[in-house]
Amino acid sequence: MEAKQIFKIGLGGLLLYYGILRGARALVVGIKSYSFRNIDLANGTVGLNLNFYIKNPLFVGLTLKGIKGYVYAQGQKVGYINTEINYYLSGGGRTHVVPVVVNLVLGGLADAVLANIQSGDIRTLTVAFDGRLYVGNWNVGVPLQITLDYNDLVK
């Protein structure tokens, strides 16, 4: 094999590795929708379905292995996500919707409602997710924050 061919193969491998590494860090993540599932008074929890959208800008696919992190409302910790997933995120700028179930703690929600009342703006609620996506051999930090108004909350 010529040195030129070896260089091209090595450069191609390096670009592919960089593309995957950059792609894992360049994922676009947000919350597409949410819905409440049920209230379990015995365990003191409220079920919440979160539908994350994840856009993979890379030209090759990546495997989402898990999502871990905390859910906050008005700055109060209300739940924890620790979900193992084996979901293939195809590339080419495609967007995927990944559903995750979260159990919110009623005590944390009560603290969030109190914080919301104390803020003076009871028509909006700030919800945040601070966690990580585990993609391939990498983990990517995902800080998300959305502000819901009264119409969003009663839908």
PDB file of C-alpha atoms in Angstrom:
ATOM      1  CA  MET A   1       0.000   0.000   0.000  1.00  0.00           C
ATOM      2  CA  GLU A   2       1.253   3.453  -0.840  1.00  0.00           C
ATOM      3  CA  ALA A   3       1.885   6.047   1.812  1.00  0.00           C
ATOM      4  CA  LYS A   4      -0.738   8.259   0.126  1.00  0.00           C
ATOM      5  CA  GLN A   5      -3.427   5.552   0.518  1.00  0.00           C
ATOM      6  CA  ILE A   6      -2.460   4.917   4.143  1.00  0.00           C
ATOM      7  CA  PHE A   7      -2.687   8.660   4.801  1.00  0.00           C
ATOM      8  CA  LYS A   8      -6.166   8.839   3.193  1.00  0.00           C
ATOM      9  CA  ILE A   9      -7.413   5.855   5.219  1.00  0.00           C
ATOM     10  CA  GLY A  10      -5.979   7.291   8.438  1.00  0.00           C
ATOM     11  CA  LEU A  11      -7.421  10.728   7.706  1.00  0.00           C
ATOM     12  CA  GLY A  12     -10.807   9.199   6.873  1.00  0.00           C
ATOM     13  CA  GLY A  13     -10.796   7.254  10.141  1.00  0.00           C
ATOM     14  CA  LEU A  14      -9.827  10.364  12.092  1.00  0.00           C
ATOM     15  CA  LEU A  15     -12.588  12.422  10.447  1.00  0.00           C
ATOM     16  CA  LEU A  16     -15.144   9.696  11.127  1.00  0.00           C
ATOM     17  CA  TYR A  17     -14.087   9.474  14.784  1.00  0.00           C
ATOM     18  CA  TYR A  18     -14.210  13.276  15.133  1.00  0.00           C
ATOM     19  CA  GLY A  19     -17.585  13.371  13.388  1.00  0.00           C
ATOM     20  CA  ILE A  20     -19.060  10.855  15.809  1.00  0.00           C
ATOM     21  CA  LEU A  21     -17.561  12.610  18.828  1.00  0.00           C
ATOM     22  CA  ARG A  22     -18.731  16.016  17.642  1.00  0.00           C
ATOM     23  CA  GLY A  23     -22.101  14.587  16.666  1.00  0.00           C
ATOM     24  CA  ALA A  24     -22.712  13.150  20.127  1.00  0.00           C
ATOM     25  CA  ARG A  25     -21.958  16.538  21.652  1.00  0.00           C
ATOM     26  CA  ALA A  26     -23.905  18.434  19.002  1.00  0.00           C
ATOM     27  CA  LEU A  27     -27.208  16.606  19.513  1.00  0.00           C
ATOM     28  CA  VAL A  28     -30.117  19.011  19.744  1.00  0.00           C
ATOM     29  CA  VAL A  29     -32.348  18.006  22.653  1.00  0.00           C
ATOM     30  CA  GLY A  30     -35.623  19.427  23.911  1.00  0.00           C
ATOM     31  CA  ILE A  31     -38.990  18.474  25.311  1.00  0.00           C
ATOM     32  CA  LYS A  32     -41.604  17.990  22.605  1.00  0.00           C
ATOM     33  CA  SER A  33     -44.560  17.320  24.884  1.00  0.00           C
ATOM     34  CA  TYR A  34     -45.599  16.050  28.279  1.00  0.00           C
ATOM     35  CA  SER A  35     -48.666  14.545  29.902  1.00  0.00           C
ATOM     36  CA  PHE A  36     -49.557  13.462  33.398  1.00  0.00           C
ATOM     37  CA  ARG A  37     -50.252   9.750  33.849  1.00  0.00           C
ATOM     38  CA  ASN A  38     -51.627   9.087  37.296  1.00  0.00           C
ATOM     39  CA  ILE A  39     -51.457  10.042  40.949  1.00  0.00           C
ATOM     40  CA  ASP A  40     -50.340   7.358  43.399  1.00  0.00           C
ATOM     41  CA  LEU A  41     -51.210   8.629  46.866  1.00  0.00           C
ATOM     42  CA  ALA A  42     -49.866   5.472  48.540  1.00  0.00           C
ATOM     43  CA  ASN A  43     -46.365   6.119  47.184  1.00  0.00           C
ATOM     44  CA  GLY A  44     -46.712   9.916  47.094  1.00  0.00           C
ATOM     45  CA  THR A  45     -45.923  10.211  43.381  1.00  0.00           C
ATOM     46  CA  VAL A  46     -47.380  11.634  40.193  1.00  0.00           C
ATOM     47  CA  GLY A  47     -46.533   9.941  36.889  1.00  0.00           C
ATOM     48  CA  LEU A  48     -45.346  12.208  34.096  1.00  0.00           C
ATOM     49  CA  ASN A  49     -44.713  11.258  30.469  1.00  0.00           C
ATOM     50  CA  LEU A  50     -41.933  13.378  28.952  1.00  0.00           C
ATOM     51  CA  ASN A  51     -41.365  13.157  25.217  1.00  0.00           C
ATOM     52  CA  PHE A  52     -37.821  14.291  24.460  1.00  0.00           C
ATOM     53  CA  TYR A  53     -36.995  15.264  20.907  1.00  0.00           C
ATOM     54  CA  ILE A  54     -33.458  14.559  19.816  1.00  0.00           C
ATOM     55  CA  LYS A  55     -32.033  15.752  16.518  1.00  0.00           C
ATOM     56  CA  ASN A  56     -28.918  13.980  15.253  1.00  0.00           C
ATOM     57  CA  PRO A  57     -26.986  16.354  12.947  1.00  0.00           C
ATOM     58  CA  LEU A  58     -24.393  13.693  12.149  1.00  0.00           C
ATOM     59  CA  PHE A  59     -24.399  11.767   8.873  1.00  0.00           C
ATOM     60  CA  VAL A  60     -24.109   8.454  10.792  1.00  0.00           C
ATOM     61  CA  GLY A  61     -26.425   7.067  13.440  1.00  0.00           C
ATOM     62  CA  LEU A  62     -25.764   6.857  17.174  1.00  0.00           C
ATOM     63  CA  THR A  63     -27.286   4.630  19.831  1.00  0.00           C
ATOM     64  CA  LEU A  64     -28.974   6.301  22.785  1.00  0.00           C
ATOM     65  CA  LYS A  65     -28.280   4.061  25.765  1.00  0.00           C
ATOM     66  CA  GLY A  66     -29.908   6.011  28.586  1.00  0.00           C
ATOM     67  CA  ILE A  67     -31.130   9.221  30.151  1.00  0.00           C
ATOM     68  CA  LYS A  68     -30.345  10.229  33.736  1.00  0.00           C
ATOM     69  CA  GLY A  69     -31.003  13.422  35.611  1.00  0.00           C
ATOM     70  CA  TYR A  70     -33.212  15.497  37.867  1.00  0.00           C
ATOM     71  CA  VAL A  71     -36.481  17.281  37.112  1.00  0.00           C
ATOM     72  CA  TYR A  72     -37.077  20.626  38.836  1.00  0.00           C
ATOM     73  CA  ALA A  73     -40.155  22.829  39.138  1.00  0.00           C
ATOM     74  CA  GLN A  74     -39.630  26.409  40.337  1.00  0.00           C
ATOM     75  CA  GLY A  75     -36.107  25.384  41.355  1.00  0.00           C
ATOM     76  CA  GLN A  76     -37.382  22.584  43.614  1.00  0.00           C
ATOM     77  CA  LYS A  77     -36.240  19.019  42.883  1.00  0.00           C
ATOM     78  CA  VAL A  78     -39.409  17.066  42.064  1.00  0.00           C
ATOM     79  CA  GLY A  79     -38.225  13.922  40.288  1.00  0.00           C
ATOM     80  CA  TYR A  80     -35.393  11.801  38.949  1.00  0.00           C
ATOM     81  CA  ILE A  81     -34.956  10.090  35.587  1.00  0.00           C
ATOM     82  CA  ASN A  82     -32.804   6.975  35.365  1.00  0.00           C
ATOM     83  CA  THR A  83     -33.907   5.210  32.206  1.00  0.00           C
ATOM     84  CA  GLU A  84     -31.953   2.687  30.186  1.00  0.00           C
ATOM     85  CA  ILE A  85     -32.817   2.826  26.510  1.00  0.00           C
ATOM     86  CA  ASN A  86     -31.493   1.081  23.444  1.00  0.00           C
ATOM     87  CA  TYR A  87     -32.716   3.512  20.785  1.00  0.00           C
ATOM     88  CA  TYR A  88     -31.004   4.083  17.441  1.00  0.00           C
ATOM     89  CA  LEU A  89     -30.781   7.757  16.467  1.00  0.00           C
ATOM     90  CA  SER A  90     -30.427   7.710  12.699  1.00  0.00           C
ATOM     91  CA  GLY A  91     -28.328  10.493  11.249  1.00  0.00           C
ATOM     92  CA  GLY A  92     -28.776  13.014   8.508  1.00  0.00           C
ATOM     93  CA  GLY A  93     -30.459  15.661  10.630  1.00  0.00           C
ATOM     94  CA  ARG A  94     -33.395  13.447  11.538  1.00  0.00           C
ATOM     95  CA  THR A  95     -35.425  14.186  14.650  1.00  0.00           C
ATOM     96  CA  HIS A  96     -36.521  11.417  17.011  1.00  0.00           C
ATOM     97  CA  VAL A  97     -39.083  11.451  19.813  1.00  0.00           C
ATOM     98  CA  VAL A  98     -38.054   9.411  22.843  1.00  0.00           C
ATOM     99  CA  PRO A  99     -40.709   8.866  25.545  1.00  0.00           C
ATOM    100  CA  VAL A 100     -39.596   8.695  29.191  1.00  0.00           C
ATOM    101  CA  VAL A 101     -41.739   8.137  32.283  1.00  0.00           C
ATOM    102  CA  VAL A 102     -40.859  10.167  35.387  1.00  0.00           C
ATOM    103  CA  ASN A 103     -42.298   9.738  38.864  1.00  0.00           C
ATOM    104  CA  LEU A 104     -42.596  13.142  40.500  1.00  0.00           C
ATOM    105  CA  VAL A 105     -42.633  13.312  44.303  1.00  0.00           C
ATOM    106  CA  LEU A 106     -45.760  14.976  45.711  1.00  0.00           C
ATOM    107  CA  GLY A 107     -43.742  16.638  48.500  1.00  0.00           C
ATOM    108  CA  GLY A 108     -41.432  18.229  45.942  1.00  0.00           C
ATOM    109  CA  LEU A 109     -44.420  19.386  43.903  1.00  0.00           C
ATOM    110  CA  ALA A 110     -45.932  20.976  47.018  1.00  0.00           C
ATOM    111  CA  ASP A 111     -42.647  22.849  47.600  1.00  0.00           C
ATOM    112  CA  ALA A 112     -42.680  23.959  43.947  1.00  0.00           C
ATOM    113  CA  VAL A 113     -46.259  25.242  44.233  1.00  0.00           C
ATOM    114  CA  LEU A 114     -45.312  27.179  47.377  1.00  0.00           C
ATOM    115  CA  ALA A 115     -42.248  28.643  45.591  1.00  0.00           C
ATOM    116  CA  ASN A 116     -44.487  29.553  42.654  1.00  0.00           C
ATOM    117  CA  ILE A 117     -46.923  31.390  44.947  1.00  0.00           C
ATOM    118  CA  GLN A 118     -44.060  33.196  46.664  1.00  0.00           C
ATOM    119  CA  SER A 119     -42.705  34.326  43.282  1.00  0.00           C
ATOM    120  CA  GLY A 120     -45.840  36.421  42.749  1.00  0.00           C
ATOM    121  CA  ASP A 121     -46.385  35.037  39.233  1.00  0.00           C
ATOM    122  CA  ILE A 122     -48.727  32.093  39.680  1.00  0.00           C
ATOM    123  CA  ARG A 123     -49.722  32.018  35.999  1.00  0.00           C
ATOM    124  CA  THR A 124     -46.350  30.562  34.942  1.00  0.00           C
ATOM    125  CA  LEU A 125     -44.290  27.599  36.096  1.00  0.00           C
ATOM    126  CA  THR A 126     -40.619  27.025  35.312  1.00  0.00           C
ATOM    127  CA  VAL A 127     -39.729  23.382  34.717  1.00  0.00           C
ATOM    128  CA  ALA A 128     -36.147  22.226  34.179  1.00  0.00           C
ATOM    129  CA  PHE A 129     -34.246  19.030  33.470  1.00  0.00           C
ATOM    130  CA  ASP A 130     -30.599  18.779  34.430  1.00  0.00           C
ATOM    131  CA  GLY A 131     -29.103  15.513  33.326  1.00  0.00           C
ATOM    132  CA  ARG A 132     -27.147  13.514  30.808  1.00  0.00           C
ATOM    133  CA  LEU A 133     -27.801  11.495  27.685  1.00  0.00           C
ATOM    134  CA  TYR A 134     -25.670   8.388  27.301  1.00  0.00           C
ATOM    135  CA  VAL A 135     -24.914   8.022  23.599  1.00  0.00           C
ATOM    136  CA  GLY A 136     -22.524   5.341  22.414  1.00  0.00           C
ATOM    137  CA  ASN A 137     -19.420   5.641  24.595  1.00  0.00           C
ATOM    138  CA  TRP A 138     -20.082   9.282  25.473  1.00  0.00           C
ATOM    139  CA  ASN A 139     -22.374  11.160  27.805  1.00  0.00           C
ATOM    140  CA  VAL A 140     -23.746  14.530  26.886  1.00  0.00           C
ATOM    141  CA  GLY A 141     -24.954  17.136  29.388  1.00  0.00           C
ATOM    142  CA  VAL A 142     -28.512  18.269  28.786  1.00  0.00           C
ATOM    143  CA  PRO A 143     -29.678  21.310  30.707  1.00  0.00           C
ATOM    144  CA  LEU A 144     -33.246  22.160  29.625  1.00  0.00           C
ATOM    145  CA  GLN A 145     -35.580  24.788  30.990  1.00  0.00           C
ATOM    146  CA  ILE A 146     -39.088  25.639  29.847  1.00  0.00           C
ATOM    147  CA  THR A 147     -41.616  28.086  31.205  1.00  0.00           C
ATOM    148  CA  LEU A 148     -45.224  26.935  31.109  1.00  0.00           C
ATOM    149  CA  ASP A 149     -48.084  29.391  31.295  1.00  0.00           C
ATOM    150  CA  TYR A 150     -51.533  28.730  32.713  1.00  0.00           C
ATOM    151  CA  ASN A 151     -52.891  27.432  29.362  1.00  0.00           C
ATOM    152  CA  ASP A 152     -50.025  24.933  29.093  1.00  0.00           C
ATOM    153  CA  LEU A 153     -50.679  23.665  32.609  1.00  0.00           C
ATOM    154  CA  VAL A 154     -54.406  23.011  32.159  1.00  0.00           C
ATOM    155  CA  LYS A 155     -54.248  21.391  28.722  1.00  0.00           C
TER     156      LYS A 155
END
